[in-house]
mmCIF file of C-alpha atoms and ligand atoms in Angstrom:
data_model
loop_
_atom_site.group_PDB
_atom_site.id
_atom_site.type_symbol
_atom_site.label_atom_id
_atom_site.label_comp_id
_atom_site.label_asym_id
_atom_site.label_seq_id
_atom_site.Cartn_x
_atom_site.Cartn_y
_atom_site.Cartn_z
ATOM 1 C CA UNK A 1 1.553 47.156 45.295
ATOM 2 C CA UNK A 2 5.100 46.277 45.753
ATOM 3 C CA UNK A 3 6.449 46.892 49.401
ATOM 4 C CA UNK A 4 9.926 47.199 50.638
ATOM 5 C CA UNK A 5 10.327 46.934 54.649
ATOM 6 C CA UNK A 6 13.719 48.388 56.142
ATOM 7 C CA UNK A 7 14.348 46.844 59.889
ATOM 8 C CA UNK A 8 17.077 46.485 62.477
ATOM 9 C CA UNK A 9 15.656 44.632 65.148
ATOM 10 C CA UNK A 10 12.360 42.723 66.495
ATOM 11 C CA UNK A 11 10.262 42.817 63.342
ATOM 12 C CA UNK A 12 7.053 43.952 65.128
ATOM 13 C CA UNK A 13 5.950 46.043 63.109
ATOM 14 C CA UNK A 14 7.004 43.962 59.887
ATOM 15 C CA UNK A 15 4.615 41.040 61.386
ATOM 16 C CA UNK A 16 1.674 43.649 61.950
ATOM 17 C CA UNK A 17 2.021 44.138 58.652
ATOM 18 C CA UNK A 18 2.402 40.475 57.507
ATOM 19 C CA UNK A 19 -0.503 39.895 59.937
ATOM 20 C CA UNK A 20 -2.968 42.461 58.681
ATOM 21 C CA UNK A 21 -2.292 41.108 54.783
ATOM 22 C CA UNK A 22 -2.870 37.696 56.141
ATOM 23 C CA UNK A 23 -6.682 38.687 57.550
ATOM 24 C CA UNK A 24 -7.542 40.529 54.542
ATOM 25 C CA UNK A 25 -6.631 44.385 56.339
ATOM 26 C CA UNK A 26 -4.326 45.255 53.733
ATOM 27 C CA UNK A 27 -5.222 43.751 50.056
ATOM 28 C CA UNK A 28 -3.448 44.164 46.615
ATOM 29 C CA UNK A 29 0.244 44.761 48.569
ATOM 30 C CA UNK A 30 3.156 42.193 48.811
ATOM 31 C CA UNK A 31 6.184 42.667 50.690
ATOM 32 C CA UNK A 32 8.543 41.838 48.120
ATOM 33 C CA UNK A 33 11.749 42.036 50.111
ATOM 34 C CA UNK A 34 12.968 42.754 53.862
ATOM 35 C CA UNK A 35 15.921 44.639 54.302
ATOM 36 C CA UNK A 36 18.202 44.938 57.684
ATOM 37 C CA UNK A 37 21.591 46.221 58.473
ATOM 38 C CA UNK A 38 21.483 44.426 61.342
ATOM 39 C CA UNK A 39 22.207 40.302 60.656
ATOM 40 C CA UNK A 40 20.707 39.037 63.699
ATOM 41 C CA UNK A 41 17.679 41.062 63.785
ATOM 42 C CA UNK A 42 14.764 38.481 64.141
ATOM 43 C CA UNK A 43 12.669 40.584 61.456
ATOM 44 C CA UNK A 44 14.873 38.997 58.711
ATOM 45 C CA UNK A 45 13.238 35.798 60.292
ATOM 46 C CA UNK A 46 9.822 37.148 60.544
ATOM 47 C CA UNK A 47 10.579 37.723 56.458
ATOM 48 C CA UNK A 48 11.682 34.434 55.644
ATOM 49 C CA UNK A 49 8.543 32.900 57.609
ATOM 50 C CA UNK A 50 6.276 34.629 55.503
ATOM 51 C CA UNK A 51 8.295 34.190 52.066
ATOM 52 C CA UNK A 52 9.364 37.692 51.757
ATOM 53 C CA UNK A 53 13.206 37.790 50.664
ATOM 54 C CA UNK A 54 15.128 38.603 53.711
ATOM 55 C CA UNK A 55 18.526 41.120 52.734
ATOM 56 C CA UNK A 56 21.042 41.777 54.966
ATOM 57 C CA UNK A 57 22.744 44.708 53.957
ATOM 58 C CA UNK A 58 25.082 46.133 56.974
ATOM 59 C CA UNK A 59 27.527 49.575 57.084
ATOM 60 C CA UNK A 60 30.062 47.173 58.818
ATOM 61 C CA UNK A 61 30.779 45.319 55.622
ATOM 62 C CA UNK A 62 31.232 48.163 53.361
ATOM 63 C CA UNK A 63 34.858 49.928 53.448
ATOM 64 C CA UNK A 64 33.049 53.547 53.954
ATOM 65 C CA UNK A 65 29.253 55.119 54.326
ATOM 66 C CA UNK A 66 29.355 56.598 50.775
ATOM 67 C CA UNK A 67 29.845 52.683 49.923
ATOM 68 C CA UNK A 68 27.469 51.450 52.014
ATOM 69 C CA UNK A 69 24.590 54.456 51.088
ATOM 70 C CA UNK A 70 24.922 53.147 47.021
ATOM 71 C CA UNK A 71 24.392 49.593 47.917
ATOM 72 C CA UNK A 72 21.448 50.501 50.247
ATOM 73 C CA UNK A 73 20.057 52.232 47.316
ATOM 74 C CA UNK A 74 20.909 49.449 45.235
ATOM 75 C CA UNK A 75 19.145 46.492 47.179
ATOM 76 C CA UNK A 76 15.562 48.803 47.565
ATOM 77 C CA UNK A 77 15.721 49.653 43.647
ATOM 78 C CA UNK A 78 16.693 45.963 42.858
ATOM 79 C CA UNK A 79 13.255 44.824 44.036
ATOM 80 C CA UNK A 80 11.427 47.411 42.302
ATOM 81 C CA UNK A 81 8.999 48.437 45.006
ATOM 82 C CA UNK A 82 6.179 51.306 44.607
ATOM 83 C CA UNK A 83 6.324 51.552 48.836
ATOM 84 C CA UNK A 84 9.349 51.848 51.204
ATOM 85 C CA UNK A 85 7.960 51.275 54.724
ATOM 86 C CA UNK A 86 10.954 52.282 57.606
ATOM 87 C CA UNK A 87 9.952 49.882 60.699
ATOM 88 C CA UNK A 88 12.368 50.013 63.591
ATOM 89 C CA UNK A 89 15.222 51.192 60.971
ATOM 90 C CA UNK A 90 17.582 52.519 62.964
ATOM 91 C CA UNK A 91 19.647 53.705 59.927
ATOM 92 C CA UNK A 92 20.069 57.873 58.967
ATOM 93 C CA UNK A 93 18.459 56.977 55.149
ATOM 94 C CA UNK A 94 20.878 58.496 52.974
ATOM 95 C CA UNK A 95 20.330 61.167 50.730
ATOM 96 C CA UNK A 96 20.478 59.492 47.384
ATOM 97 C CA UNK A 97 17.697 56.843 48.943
ATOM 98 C CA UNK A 98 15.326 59.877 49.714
ATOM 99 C CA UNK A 99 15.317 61.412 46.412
ATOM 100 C CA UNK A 100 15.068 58.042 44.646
ATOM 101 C CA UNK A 101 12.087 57.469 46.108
ATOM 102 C CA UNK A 102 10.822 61.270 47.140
ATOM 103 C CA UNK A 103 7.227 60.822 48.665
ATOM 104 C CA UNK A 104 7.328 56.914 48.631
ATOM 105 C CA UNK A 105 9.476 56.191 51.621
ATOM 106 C CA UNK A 106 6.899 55.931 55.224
ATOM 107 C CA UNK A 107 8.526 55.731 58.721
ATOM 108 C CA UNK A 108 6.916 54.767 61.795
ATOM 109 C CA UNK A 109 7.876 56.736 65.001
ATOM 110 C CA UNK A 110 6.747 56.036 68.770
ATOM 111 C CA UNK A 111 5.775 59.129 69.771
ATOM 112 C CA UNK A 112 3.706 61.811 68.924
ATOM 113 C CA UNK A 113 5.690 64.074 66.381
ATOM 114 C CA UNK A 114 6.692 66.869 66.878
ATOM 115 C CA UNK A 115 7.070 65.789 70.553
ATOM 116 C CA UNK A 116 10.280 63.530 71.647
ATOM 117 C CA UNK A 117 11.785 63.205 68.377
ATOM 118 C CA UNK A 118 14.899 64.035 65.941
ATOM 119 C CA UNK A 119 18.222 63.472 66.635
ATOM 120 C CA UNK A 120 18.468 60.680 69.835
ATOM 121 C CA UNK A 121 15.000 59.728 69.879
ATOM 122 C CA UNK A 122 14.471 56.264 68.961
ATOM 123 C CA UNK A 123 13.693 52.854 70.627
ATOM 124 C CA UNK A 124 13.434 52.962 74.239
ATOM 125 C CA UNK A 125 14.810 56.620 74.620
ATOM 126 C CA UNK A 126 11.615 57.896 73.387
ATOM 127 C CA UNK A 127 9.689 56.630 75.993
ATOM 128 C CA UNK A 128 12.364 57.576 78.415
ATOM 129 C CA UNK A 129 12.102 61.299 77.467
ATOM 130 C CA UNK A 130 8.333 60.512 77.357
ATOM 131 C CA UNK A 131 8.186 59.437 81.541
ATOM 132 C CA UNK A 132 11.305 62.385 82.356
ATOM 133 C CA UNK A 133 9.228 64.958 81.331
ATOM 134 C CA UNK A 134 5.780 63.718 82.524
ATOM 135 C CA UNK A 135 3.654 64.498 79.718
ATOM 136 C CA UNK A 136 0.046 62.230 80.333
ATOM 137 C CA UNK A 137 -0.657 61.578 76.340
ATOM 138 C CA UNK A 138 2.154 59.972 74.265
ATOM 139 C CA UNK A 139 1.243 57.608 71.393
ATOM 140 C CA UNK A 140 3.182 56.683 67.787
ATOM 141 C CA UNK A 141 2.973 58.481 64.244
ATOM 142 C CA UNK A 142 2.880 57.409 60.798
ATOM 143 C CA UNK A 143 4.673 60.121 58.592
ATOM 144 C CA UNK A 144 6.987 60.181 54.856
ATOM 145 C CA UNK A 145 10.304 60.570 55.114
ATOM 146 C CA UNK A 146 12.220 63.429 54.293
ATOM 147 C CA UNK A 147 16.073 64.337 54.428
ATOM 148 C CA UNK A 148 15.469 65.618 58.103
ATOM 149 C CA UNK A 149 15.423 63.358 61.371
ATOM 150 C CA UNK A 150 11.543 62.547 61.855
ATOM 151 C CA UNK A 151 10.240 65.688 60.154
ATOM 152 C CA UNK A 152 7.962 64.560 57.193
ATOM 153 C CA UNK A 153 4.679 64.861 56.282
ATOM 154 C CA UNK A 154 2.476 63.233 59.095
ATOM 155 C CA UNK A 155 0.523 60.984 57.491
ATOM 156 C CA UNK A 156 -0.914 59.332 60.262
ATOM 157 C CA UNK A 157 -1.139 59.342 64.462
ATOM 158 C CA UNK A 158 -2.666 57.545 67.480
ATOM 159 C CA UNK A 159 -2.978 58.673 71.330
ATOM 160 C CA UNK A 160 -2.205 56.049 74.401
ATOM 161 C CA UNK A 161 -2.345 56.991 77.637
ATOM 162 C CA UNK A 162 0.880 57.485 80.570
ATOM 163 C CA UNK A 163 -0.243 55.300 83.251
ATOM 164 C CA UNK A 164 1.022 55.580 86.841
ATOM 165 C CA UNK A 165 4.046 53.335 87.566
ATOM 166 C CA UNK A 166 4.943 53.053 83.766
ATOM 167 C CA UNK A 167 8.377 51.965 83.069
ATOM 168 C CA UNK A 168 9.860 52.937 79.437
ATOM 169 C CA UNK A 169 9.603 49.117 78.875
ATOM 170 C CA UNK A 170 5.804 49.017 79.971
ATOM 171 C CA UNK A 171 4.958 52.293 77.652
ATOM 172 C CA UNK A 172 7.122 50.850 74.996
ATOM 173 C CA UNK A 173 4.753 47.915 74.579
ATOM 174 C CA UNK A 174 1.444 49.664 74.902
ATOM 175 C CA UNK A 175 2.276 52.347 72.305
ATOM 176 C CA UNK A 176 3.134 49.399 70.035
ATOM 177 C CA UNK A 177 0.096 47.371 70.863
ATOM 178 C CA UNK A 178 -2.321 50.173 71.039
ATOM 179 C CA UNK A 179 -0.461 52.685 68.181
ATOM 180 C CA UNK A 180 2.372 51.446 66.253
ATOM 181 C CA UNK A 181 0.648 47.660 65.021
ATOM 182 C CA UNK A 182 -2.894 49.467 64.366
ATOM 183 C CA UNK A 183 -1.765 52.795 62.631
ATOM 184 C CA UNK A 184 1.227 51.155 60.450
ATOM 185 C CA UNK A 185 -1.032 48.178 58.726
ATOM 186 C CA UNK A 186 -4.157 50.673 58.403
ATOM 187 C CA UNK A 187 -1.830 53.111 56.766
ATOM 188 C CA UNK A 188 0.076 50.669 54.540
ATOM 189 C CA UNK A 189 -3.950 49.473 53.691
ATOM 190 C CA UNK A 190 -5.026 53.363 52.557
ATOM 191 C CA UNK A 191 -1.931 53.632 50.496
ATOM 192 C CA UNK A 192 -2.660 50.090 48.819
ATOM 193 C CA UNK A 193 -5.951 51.412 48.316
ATOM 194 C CA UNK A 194 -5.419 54.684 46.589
ATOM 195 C CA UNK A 195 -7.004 56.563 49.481
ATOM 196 C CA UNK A 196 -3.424 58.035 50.616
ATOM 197 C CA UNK A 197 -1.489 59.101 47.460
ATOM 198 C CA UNK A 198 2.457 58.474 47.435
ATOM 199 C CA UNK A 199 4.953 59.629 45.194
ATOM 200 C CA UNK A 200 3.298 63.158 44.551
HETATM 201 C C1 LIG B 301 9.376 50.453 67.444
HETATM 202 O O1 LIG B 301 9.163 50.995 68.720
HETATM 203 C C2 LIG B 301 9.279 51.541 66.414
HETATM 204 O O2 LIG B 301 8.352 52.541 66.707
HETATM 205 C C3 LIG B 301 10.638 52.129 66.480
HETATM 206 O O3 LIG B 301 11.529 51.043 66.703
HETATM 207 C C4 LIG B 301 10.812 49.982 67.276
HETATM 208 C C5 LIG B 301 10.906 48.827 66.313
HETATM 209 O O4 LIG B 301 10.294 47.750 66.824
HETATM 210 N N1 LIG B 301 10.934 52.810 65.240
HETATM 211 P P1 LIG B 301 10.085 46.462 65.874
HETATM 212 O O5 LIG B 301 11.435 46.118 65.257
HETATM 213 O O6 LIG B 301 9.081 46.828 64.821
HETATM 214 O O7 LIG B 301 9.598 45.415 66.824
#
C-alpha cells in the first residue's frame, strides 16, 4: 500500500510509523513520499533518513491559497498513494484534497474527540485546554478526515491519564508516547491489512 504522510513539524509520528514498518508492525505499506509546508520541519529529515521522498510544498511560495490548495493536490496525486496519513499537519486540507481522496485521508489528533478539538485546538493548546479545564482522562484519536475541523469518522482512540503537577509539555509527551506512536502505526497496520476499509 502506497502511503502519503503530510507534516509541519517534529516528525514523531512519521518515525512511529517508519519505526513500526521497520519491526515488521505494519507490512505490505511504503511511505512513498513526505510532504511539509513547513521547510525546516525535521520530519522532511526523518523522510530522507528512511528514503521516503521528502516535498516541501509551503502557502508562502504560492501568490494566493487557491494556488497553493491545486499544488497541494498536485504533489499527493503525483505520488499516487492509496493512504493519506495527516501527522502534525497543521494545514486546513483544502476542499479539492478531501474529495480527491474522500475516505482515504487519516488524521491523528491529541485528544480525545469530541473533547478539546476544532477550530484552535492543535499542538500544545490541546493539552492546555486539557489541564484549564481539569478533566482526569485525556488521550489521542485516530479518525478520516472530512471537510470539517477534526470531525470525521473515529477510526481509532487511546486513554492516558492527567497526572498531578502535569505541565502541557509533560502531557504532551505522554499522550504521544502512550497514544499517538501506538494508535497511529497499529491503525496504519489494520488499513494495510484490509481489516479497516478506506475509500468506501
Ligand atoms: C502531535 O501532538 C500530533 O498529535 C499533533 O501535532 C503533533 C505533531 O507532532 N497533530 P509530530 O510532528 O508528529 O512530532
Amino acid at each position: 500500500m502506497r502511503i502519503c504522510v503530510c507534516v509541519s513539524g517534529g516528525g514523531t509520528n512519521l518515525q512511529a510509523i517508519y519505526d513500526a514498518m521497520d519491526d515488521g508492525r505494519i507490512k505490505n505499506a511504503e511511505i512513498v513520499r513526505v510532504i511539509s509546508n513547513n521547510p525546516g520541519a525535521y520530519a522532511l529529515e526523518r523522510a530522507k533518513a528512511h528514503g521516503s521522498e521528502a516535498v516541501c510544498i509551503s502557502p508562502k511560495t504560492f501568490p494566493d491559497r487557491e494556488a497553493f490548495n491545486e499544488a497541494l493536490l498536485a504533489g499527493i496525486k503525483e505520488c499516487n498513494p492509496e493512504l493519506v496519513v495527516l501527522a502534525g499537519f497543521l494545514v486546513n486540507v483544502p476542499a479539492c484534497v478531501i474529495r480527491e481522496f474522500k475516505n482515504r485521508i487519516i488524521n491523528i489528533h491529541p485528544s480525545l474527540i469530541p473533547s478539546f478539538c476544532g477550530k484552535g485546538y492543535y499542538g500544545l493548546k490541546v493539552h492546555e485546554g486539557v489541564l484549564a479545564r481539569g478533566v482526569k482522562v485525556t488521550g489521542a484519536t485516530v479518525h478520516f478526515v472530512d471537510e470539517g475541523i477534526d470531525t470525521g469518522r473515529i477510526i481509532a482512540q487511546k486513554a492516558v491519564d492527567v497526572c498531578e503537577g502535569d505541565t502541557p509539555e509533560i502531557l504532551q509527551k505522554r499522550v504521544m508516547e502512550q497514544a499517538e506512536w501506538i494508535i497511529l502505526p497499529d491503525t496504519v497496520s489494520k488499513i494495510a491489512a484490509g481489516e479497516i476499509k478506506i475509500g468506501e
